[in-house]
Coordinates of C-alpha atoms in Angstrom, one line a residue:
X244 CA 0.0 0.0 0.0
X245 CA 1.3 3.6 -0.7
X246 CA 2.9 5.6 1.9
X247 CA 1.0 8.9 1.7
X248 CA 3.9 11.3 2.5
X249 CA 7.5 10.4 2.4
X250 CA 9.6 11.4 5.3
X251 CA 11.0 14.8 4.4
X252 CA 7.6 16.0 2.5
X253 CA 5.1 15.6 0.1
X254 CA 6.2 15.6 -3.9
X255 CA 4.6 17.0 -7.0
X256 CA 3.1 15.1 -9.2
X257 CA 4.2 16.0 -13.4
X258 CA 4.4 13.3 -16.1
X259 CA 3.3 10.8 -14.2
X260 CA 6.3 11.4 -11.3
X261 CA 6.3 12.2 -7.8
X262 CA 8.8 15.2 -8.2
X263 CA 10.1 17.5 -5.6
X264 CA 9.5 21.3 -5.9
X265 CA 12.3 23.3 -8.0
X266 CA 11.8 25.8 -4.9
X267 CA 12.3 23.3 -2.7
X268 CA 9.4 23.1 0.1
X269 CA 7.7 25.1 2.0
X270 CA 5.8 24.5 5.5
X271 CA 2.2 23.1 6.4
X272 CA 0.5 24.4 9.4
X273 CA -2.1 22.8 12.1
X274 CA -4.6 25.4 12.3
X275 CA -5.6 24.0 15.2
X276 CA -1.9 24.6 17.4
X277 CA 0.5 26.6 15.1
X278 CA 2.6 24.0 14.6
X279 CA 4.5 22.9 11.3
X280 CA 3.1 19.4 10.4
X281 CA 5.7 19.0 8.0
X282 CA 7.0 20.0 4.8
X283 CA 5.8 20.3 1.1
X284 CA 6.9 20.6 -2.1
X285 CA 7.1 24.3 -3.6
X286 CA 6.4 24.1 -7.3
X287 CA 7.7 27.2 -9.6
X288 CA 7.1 28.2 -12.9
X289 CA 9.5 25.7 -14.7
X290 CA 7.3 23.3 -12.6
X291 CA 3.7 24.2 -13.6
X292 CA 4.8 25.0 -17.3
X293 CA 6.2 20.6 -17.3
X294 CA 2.7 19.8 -15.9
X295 CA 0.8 21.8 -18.9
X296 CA 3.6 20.2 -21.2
X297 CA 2.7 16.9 -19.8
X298 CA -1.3 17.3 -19.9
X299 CA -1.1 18.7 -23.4
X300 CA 1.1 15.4 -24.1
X301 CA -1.2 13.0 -22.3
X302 CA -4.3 14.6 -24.4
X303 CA -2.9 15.1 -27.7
X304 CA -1.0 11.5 -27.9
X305 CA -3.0 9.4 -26.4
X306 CA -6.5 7.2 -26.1
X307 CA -7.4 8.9 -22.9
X308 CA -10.3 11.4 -24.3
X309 CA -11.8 8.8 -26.3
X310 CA -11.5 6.0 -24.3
X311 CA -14.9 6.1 -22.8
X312 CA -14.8 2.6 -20.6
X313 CA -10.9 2.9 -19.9
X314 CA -12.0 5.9 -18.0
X315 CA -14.6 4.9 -15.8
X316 CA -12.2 2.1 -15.2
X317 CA -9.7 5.0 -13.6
X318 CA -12.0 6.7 -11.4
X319 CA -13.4 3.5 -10.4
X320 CA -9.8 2.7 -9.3
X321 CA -9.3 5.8 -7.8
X322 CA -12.3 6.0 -5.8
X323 CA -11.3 2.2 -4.3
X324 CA -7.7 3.4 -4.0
X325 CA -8.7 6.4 -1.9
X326 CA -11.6 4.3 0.3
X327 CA -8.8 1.9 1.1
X328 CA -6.7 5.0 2.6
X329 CA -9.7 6.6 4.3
X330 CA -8.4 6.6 8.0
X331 CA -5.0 7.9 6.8
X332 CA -7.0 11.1 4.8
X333 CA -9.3 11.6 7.6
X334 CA -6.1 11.9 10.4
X335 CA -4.6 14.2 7.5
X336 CA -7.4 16.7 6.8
X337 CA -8.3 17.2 10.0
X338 CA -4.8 18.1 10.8
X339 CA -4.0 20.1 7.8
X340 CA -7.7 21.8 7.1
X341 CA -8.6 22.1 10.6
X342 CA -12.2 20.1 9.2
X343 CA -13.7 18.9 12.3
X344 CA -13.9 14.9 12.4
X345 CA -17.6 14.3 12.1
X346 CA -17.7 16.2 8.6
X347 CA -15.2 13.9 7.3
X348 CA -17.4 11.2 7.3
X349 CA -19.8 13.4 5.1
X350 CA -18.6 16.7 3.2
X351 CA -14.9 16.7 4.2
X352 CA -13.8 13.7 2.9
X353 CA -15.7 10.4 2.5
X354 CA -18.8 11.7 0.7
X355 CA -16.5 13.7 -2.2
X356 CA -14.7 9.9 -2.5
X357 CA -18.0 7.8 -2.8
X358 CA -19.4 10.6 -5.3
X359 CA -16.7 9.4 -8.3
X360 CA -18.3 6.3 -8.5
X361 CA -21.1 9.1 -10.1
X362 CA -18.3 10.5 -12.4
X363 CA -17.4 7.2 -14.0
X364 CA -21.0 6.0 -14.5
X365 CA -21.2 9.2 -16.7
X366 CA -18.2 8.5 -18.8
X367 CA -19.9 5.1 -19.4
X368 CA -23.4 6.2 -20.1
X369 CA -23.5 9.7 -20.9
X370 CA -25.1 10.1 -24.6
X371 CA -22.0 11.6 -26.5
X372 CA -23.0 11.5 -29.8
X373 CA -26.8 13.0 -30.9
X374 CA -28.5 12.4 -34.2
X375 CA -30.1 15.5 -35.3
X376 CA -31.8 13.6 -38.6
X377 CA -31.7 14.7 -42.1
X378 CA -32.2 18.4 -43.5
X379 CA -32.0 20.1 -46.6
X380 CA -30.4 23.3 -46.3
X381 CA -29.8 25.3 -49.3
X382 CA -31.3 22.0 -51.0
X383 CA -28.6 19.6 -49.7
X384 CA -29.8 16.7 -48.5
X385 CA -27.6 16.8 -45.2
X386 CA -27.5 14.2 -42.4
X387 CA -26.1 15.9 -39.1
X388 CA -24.8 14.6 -36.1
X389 CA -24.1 16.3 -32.9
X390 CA -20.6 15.1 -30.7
X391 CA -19.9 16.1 -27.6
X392 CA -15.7 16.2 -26.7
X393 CA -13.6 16.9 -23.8
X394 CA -12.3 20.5 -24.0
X395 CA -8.6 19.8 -23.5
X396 CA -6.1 20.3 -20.9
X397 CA -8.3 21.7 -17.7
X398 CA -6.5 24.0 -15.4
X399 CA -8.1 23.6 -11.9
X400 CA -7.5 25.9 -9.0
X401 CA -9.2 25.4 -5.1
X402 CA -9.4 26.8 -2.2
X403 CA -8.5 25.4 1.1
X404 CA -11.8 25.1 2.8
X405 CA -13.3 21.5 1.6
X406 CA -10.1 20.4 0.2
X407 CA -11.7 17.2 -0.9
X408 CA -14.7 18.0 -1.8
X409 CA -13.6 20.6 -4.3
X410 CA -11.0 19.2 -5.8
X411 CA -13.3 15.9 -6.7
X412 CA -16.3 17.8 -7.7
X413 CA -13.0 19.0 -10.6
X414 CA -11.2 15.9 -11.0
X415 CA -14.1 13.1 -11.2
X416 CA -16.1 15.3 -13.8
X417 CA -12.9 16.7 -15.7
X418 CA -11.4 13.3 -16.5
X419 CA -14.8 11.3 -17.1
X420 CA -15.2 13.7 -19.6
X421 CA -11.6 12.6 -21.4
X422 CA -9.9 15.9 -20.7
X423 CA -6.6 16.0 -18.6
X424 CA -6.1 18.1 -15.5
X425 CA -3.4 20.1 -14.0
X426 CA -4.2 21.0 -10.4
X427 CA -3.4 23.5 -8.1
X428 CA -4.7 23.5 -4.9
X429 CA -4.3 26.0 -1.9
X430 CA -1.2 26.6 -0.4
X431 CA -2.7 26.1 3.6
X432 CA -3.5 22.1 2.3
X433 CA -0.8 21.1 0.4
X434 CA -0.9 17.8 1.8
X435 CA -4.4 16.9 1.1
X436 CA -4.0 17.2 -2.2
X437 CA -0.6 15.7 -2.3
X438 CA -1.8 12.5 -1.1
X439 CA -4.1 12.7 -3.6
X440 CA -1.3 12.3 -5.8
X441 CA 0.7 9.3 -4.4
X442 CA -2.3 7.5 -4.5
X443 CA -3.3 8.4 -8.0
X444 CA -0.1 7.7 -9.2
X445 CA 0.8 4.6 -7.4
X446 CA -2.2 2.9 -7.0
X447 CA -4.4 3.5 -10.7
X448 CA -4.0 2.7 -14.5
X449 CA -4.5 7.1 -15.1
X450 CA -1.5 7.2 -17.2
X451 CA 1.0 9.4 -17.3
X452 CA 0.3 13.1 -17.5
X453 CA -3.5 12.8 -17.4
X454 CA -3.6 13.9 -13.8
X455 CA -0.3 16.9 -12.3
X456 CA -0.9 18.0 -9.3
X457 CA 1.6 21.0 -8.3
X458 CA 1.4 22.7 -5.0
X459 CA 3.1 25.9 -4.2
X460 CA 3.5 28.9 -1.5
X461 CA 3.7 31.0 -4.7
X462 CA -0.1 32.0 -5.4
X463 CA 1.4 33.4 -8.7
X464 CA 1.5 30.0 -10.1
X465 CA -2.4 30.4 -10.3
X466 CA -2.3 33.6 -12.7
X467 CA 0.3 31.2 -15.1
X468 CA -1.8 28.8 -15.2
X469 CA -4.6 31.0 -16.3
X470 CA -2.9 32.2 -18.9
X471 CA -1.3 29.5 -19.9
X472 CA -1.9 29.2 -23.9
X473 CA -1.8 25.0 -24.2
X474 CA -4.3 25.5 -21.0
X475 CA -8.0 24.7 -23.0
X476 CA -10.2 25.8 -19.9
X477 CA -9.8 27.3 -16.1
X478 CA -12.2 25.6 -13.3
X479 CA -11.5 27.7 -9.9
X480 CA -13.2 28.0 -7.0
X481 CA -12.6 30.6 -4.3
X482 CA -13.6 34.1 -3.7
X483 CA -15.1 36.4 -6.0
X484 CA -12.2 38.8 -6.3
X485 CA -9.7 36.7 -7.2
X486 CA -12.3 35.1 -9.7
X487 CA -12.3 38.8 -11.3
X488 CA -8.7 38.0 -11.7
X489 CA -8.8 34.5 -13.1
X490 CA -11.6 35.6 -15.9
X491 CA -9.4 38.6 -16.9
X492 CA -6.3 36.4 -16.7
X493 CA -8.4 33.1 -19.2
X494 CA -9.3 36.1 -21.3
X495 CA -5.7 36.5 -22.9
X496 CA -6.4 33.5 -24.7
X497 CA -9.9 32.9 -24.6
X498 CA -10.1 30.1 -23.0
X499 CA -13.6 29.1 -21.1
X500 CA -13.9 29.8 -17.3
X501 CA -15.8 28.3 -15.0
X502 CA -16.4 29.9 -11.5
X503 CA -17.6 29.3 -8.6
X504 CA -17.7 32.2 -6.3
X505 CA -18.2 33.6 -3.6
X506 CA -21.6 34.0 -1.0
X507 CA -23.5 35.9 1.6
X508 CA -26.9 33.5 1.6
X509 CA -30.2 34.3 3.2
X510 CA -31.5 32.3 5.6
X511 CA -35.7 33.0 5.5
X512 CA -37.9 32.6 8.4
X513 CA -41.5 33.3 7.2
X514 CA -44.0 34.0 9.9
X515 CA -45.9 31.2 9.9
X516 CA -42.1 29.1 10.5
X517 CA -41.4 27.9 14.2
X518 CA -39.4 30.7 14.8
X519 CA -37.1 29.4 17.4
X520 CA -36.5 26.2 15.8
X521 CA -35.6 27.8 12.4
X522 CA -33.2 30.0 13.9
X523 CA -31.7 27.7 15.8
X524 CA -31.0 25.7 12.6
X525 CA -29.5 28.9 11.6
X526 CA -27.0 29.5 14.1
X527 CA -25.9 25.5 14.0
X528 CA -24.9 26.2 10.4
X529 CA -23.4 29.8 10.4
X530 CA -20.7 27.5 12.8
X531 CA -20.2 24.3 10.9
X532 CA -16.4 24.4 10.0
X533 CA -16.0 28.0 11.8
X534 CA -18.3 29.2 8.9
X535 CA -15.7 28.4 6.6
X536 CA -18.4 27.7 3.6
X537 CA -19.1 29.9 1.0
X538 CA -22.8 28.7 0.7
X539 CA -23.2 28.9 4.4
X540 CA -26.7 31.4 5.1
X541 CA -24.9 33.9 6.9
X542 CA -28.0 36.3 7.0
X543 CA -30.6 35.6 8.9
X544 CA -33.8 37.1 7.5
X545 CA -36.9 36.9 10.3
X546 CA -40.4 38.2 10.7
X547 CA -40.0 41.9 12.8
X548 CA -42.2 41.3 14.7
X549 CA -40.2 38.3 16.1
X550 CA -37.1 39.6 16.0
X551 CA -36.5 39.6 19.6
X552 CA -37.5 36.1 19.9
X553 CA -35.2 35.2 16.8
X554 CA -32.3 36.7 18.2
X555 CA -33.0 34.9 21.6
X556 CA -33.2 31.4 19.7
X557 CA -30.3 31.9 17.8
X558 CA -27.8 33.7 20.6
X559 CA -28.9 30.5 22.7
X560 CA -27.4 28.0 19.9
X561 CA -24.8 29.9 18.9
X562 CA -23.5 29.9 23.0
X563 CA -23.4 26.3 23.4
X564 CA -21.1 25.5 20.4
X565 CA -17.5 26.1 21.2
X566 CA -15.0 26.3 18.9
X567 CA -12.3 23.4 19.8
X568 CA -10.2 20.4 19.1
X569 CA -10.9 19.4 15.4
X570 CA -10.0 15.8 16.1
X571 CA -12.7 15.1 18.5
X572 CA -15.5 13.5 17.6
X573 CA -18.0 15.8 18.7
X574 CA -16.4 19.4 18.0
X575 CA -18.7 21.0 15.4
X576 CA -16.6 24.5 14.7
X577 CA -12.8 24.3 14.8
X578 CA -10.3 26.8 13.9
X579 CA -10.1 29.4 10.8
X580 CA -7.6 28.0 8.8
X581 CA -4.7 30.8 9.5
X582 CA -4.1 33.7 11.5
X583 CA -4.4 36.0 8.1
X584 CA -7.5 34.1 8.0
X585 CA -8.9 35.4 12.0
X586 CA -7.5 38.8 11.6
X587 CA -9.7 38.7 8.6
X588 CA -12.8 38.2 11.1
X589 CA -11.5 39.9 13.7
X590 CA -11.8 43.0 11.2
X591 CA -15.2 42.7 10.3
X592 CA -16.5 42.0 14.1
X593 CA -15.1 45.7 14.7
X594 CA -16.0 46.9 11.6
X595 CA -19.5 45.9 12.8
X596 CA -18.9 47.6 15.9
X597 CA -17.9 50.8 14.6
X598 CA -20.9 50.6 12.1
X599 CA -23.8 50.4 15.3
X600 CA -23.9 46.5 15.5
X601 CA -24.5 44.5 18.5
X602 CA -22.6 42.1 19.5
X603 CA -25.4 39.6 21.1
X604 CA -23.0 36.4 21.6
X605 CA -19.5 36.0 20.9
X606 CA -16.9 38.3 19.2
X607 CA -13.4 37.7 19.7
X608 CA -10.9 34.8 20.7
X609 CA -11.9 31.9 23.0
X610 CA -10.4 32.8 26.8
X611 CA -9.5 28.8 27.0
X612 CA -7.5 28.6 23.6
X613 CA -4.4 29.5 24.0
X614 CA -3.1 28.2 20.7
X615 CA -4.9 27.6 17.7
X616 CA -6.5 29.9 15.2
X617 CA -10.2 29.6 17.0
X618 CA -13.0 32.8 17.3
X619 CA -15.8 32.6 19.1
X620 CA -19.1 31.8 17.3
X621 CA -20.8 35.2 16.8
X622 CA -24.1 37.0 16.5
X623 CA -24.5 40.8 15.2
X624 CA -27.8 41.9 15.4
X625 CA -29.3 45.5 14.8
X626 CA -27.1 46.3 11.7
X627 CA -29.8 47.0 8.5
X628 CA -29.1 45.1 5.5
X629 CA -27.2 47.6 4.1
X630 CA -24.3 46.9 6.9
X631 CA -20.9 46.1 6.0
X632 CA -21.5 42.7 7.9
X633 CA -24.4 42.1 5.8
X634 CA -22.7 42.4 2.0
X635 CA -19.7 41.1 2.1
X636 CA -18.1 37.3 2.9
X637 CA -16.7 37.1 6.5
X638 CA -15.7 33.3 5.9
X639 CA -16.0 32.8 9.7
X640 CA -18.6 31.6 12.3
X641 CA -20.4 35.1 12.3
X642 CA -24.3 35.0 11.7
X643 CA -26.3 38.9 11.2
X644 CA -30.1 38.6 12.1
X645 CA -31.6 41.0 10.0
X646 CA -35.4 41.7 10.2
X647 CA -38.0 41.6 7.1
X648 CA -41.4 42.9 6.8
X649 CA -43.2 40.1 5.0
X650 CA -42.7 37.7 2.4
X651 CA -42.3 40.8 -0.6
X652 CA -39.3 42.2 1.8
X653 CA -37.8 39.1 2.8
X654 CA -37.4 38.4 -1.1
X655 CA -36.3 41.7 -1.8
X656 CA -33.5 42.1 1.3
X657 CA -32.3 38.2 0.0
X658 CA -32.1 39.8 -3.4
X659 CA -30.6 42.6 -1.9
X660 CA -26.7 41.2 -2.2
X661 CA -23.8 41.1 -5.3
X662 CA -24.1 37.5 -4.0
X663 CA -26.8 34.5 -5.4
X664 CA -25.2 31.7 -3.8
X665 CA -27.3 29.7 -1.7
X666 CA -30.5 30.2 0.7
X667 CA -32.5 28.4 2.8
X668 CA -36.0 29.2 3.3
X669 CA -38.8 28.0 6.9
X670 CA -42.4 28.3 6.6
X671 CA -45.4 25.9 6.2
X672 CA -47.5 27.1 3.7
X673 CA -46.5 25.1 0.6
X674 CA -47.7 28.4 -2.2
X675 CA -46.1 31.1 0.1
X676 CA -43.0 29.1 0.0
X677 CA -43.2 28.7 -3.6
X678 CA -43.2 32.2 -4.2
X679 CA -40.3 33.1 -2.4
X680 CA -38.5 30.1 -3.7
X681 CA -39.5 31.8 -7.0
X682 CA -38.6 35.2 -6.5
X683 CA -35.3 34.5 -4.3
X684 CA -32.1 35.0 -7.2
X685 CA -30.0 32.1 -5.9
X686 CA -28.4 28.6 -7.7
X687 CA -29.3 26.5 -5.0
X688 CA -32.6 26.8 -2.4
X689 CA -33.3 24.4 1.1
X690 CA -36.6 24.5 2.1
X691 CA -37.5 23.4 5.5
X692 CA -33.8 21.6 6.0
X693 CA -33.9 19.9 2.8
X694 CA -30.0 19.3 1.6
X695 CA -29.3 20.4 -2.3
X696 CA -25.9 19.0 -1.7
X697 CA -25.3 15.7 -4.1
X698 CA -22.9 14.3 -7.2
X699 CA -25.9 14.4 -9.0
X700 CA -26.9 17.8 -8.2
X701 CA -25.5 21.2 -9.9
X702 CA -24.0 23.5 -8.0
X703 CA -23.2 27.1 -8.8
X704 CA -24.5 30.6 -8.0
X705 CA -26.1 33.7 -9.7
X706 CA -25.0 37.0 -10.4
X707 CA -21.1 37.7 -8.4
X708 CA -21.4 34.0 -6.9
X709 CA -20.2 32.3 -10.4
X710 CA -20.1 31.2 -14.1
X711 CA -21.3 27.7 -14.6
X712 CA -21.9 24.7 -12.5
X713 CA -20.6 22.3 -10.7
X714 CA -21.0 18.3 -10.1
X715 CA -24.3 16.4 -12.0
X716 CA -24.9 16.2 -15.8
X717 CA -25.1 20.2 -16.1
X718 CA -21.1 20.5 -14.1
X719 CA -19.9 17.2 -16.1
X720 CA -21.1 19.5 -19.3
X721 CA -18.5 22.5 -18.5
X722 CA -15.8 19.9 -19.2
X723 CA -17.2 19.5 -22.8
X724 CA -17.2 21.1 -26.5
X725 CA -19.7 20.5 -28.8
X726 CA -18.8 19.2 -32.2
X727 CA -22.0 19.2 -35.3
X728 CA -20.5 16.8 -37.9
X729 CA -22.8 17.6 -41.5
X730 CA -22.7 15.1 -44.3
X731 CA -24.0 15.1 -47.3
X732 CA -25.8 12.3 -48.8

């Protein structure tokens, strides 16, 4: 069985070789003490430019885009590969991401894993070729077919949040699809990703060059591989900034760009909701992974006139979580991921302050914490929608209660937002809550707790939350071109 990491750090993987860095390494940090777990390998330019060269290779000169059942074969592989190492990726991400262990067994880890089985049934069964019939255009009898083909060489960038879950909601559809991937993840989880790697390499038939995985300190190897011109399309998740950065970088060469964004979802309690319970759903999830979610509903929207009793319900939930040790089996909100990360928070929790917010629960840094990048679970309330708090992504365990006045207003202040991420809606009267669910501008909607998240599911946001989708047929469909073939006859 593979060794996941090798004693002195994790390696790249280019050409079908675990490499080390031409920068040599660079350190990986428990979010949870501030210690170094170890070292990884520091890709640089000359790095990432071999692993285009080697995708381009692996597309251009081989069977892998066309070979529909080889394919599945792979991610089949992988998936079993990766299952058999489950124990060893759970002790890792919980270390490295600071995920807290009972979300590996779901979002963080083991769920992501199951969900490529869903990847290489669609290589297998997906309908790639379409016959449109005969037509005479111009008085040609014509018969036309319609092919669908991978786009080429993907270059995937993720965040550090759901290292798992991200990067196989890219890989699984990317290579069921026949394209090849270089991948660059975050620089906070280099060794998630690099154990990806080892295993992928040393444990599956993917040949060589299909899959290069380069980590890296240098978040300038993201921009070259944007622009990169043998790069065919971009697939990056993260925040909406740096996705203004990735779409102007793709433009150079045209290449396609798929985003997913950033988020600031509504959470909607209509009146005729059980107030307390709803908003105590709320609170649980503003602190699920510290918040670190970027469809997490950090607005609460509730009826005015039970605003006081919402705040109440959520301020009592939010007090009895406490952040702690990631490894434990019953912590629900660890540590931010960094201390650039909590200083990021800690901003906004005084911008929020200065702006007339109240500060009903939380705030600042555990008092029993000593080490370990940890903030209290927080709720602002009496800030308008207009607040600072209430725009823009916090990326932390901070929930605003916000109060509506009605269904037309709670639509309207959801609405209110650069964001259309996600949402989550409470009430019990089935046509009210179709309306809202029909006027709220959002890609994905739970109503009453019901969970949008699945492999066959897309995923994706309106208006500054994204471009395209993610995971199910629609998210296996960014990864393709489409090819009309006319003959005559």
């Amino acid at each position: 069985m593979t060794s996941l990491l090798p004693a002195d750090g994790a390696r790249l993987l280019i050409g079908g070789k675990l490499v080390e860095g031409g920068d040599g390494v660079f350190a990986t940090i428990n979010p949870a003490t501030e210690e170094a777990l170890g070292q990884a390998a520091n890709a640089n330019a000359a790095d990432l430019d071999a692993a285009v060269t080697a995708a381009r290779t692996a597309f251009d000169q081989t069977d892998w885009s066309r070979d529909h059942a080889f394919r599945a074969h792979c991610l089949e592989q992988l998936r079993t590969a990766l299952q058999s190492h489950i124990e060893e990726l759970r002790e890792l991400t919980i270390a490295e991401a600071g995920a807290p262990a009972m979300f590996t067994r779901g979002p963080q880890l083991e769920g992501p894993v199951a969900d490529l089985a869903y990847s290489a049934s669609l290589a297998e069964t997906y309908s790639w070729e379409t016959d449109l019939g005969v037509a005479e255009p111009m008085g040609i009898k014509t018969r036309r077919v319609l092919r669908r083909e991978p786009v080429g060489v993907v270059g995937a960038i993720t965040p550090w949040n759901f290292p798992h879950q991200i990067t196989f909601a890219k890989l699984g559809p990317a290579l069921a699809a026949g394209n090849t991937v270089v991948f660059k993840p975050a620089p906070d989880t280099p060794w998630c990703a690099a154990a990806v790697g080892a295993i992928l390499a040393e444990e599956t038939d993917i040949p060589a060059g299909v899959v290069n995985i380069v980590t890296s300190a240098d978040h300038g190897l993201g921009a070259q591989l944007t622009e990169h011109p043998l790069v065919d399309l971009i697939s990056f998740t993260g925040s909406t900034q740096t996705g203004r950065a990735v779409m102007r970088g793709a433009a150079t060469t045209l290449k396609k760009a798929f985003l997913e964004l950033g988020g600031k979802s509504a959470f909607i309690v209509l009146d005729d909701a059980n107030i307390a319970g709803a908003c105590a759903v709320a609170a649980f999830s503003v602190c699920v992974h510290a918040g670190q979610g970027c469809a997490i509903t950090t607005r609460l929207l509730v009826p005015r006139a039970a605003y006081d009793e919402a705040v109440q319900a959520a301020a009592a939930t939010i007090a009895g979580i406490k952040p702690g040790n990631p490894a434990e089996s019953r912590t629900v909100c660890g540590p931010l991921i960094s201390e650039r990360q909590r200083a990021r928070v800690e901003r906004y929790l005084d911008i929020a302050r200065s702006e007339g917010g109240r500060i009903v629960v939380g705030g600042g840094r555990p008092k029993n914490q000593e080490r370990g990048f940890f903030i209290e679970p927080t709720l602002i309330a009496d800030v308008p929608n207009t607040a600072t708090v209430a725009r823009e992504e916090i990326f932390g365990p901070v929930l605003v209660v916000i109060p509506h006045d009605g269904d037309d207003d709670a639509i309207r202040l959801a609405n209110d937002s650069p964001y259309g991420l996600s949402g989550s809606v409470w009430g019990t009267d089935p046509d009210r809550i179709r309306r809202v669910t029909n006027g709220v501008r959002t890609g994905t909607l739970s109503v009453n707790g019901g969970v949008w998240y699945s492999a066959d599911a897309p995923f994706g946001g309106y208006k500054q939350s994204g471009i395209g989708r993610e995971m199910g047929v629609a998210g296996f469909e960014e990864y393709l071109e489409t090819k009309l073939i006319a003959t005559a006859g």
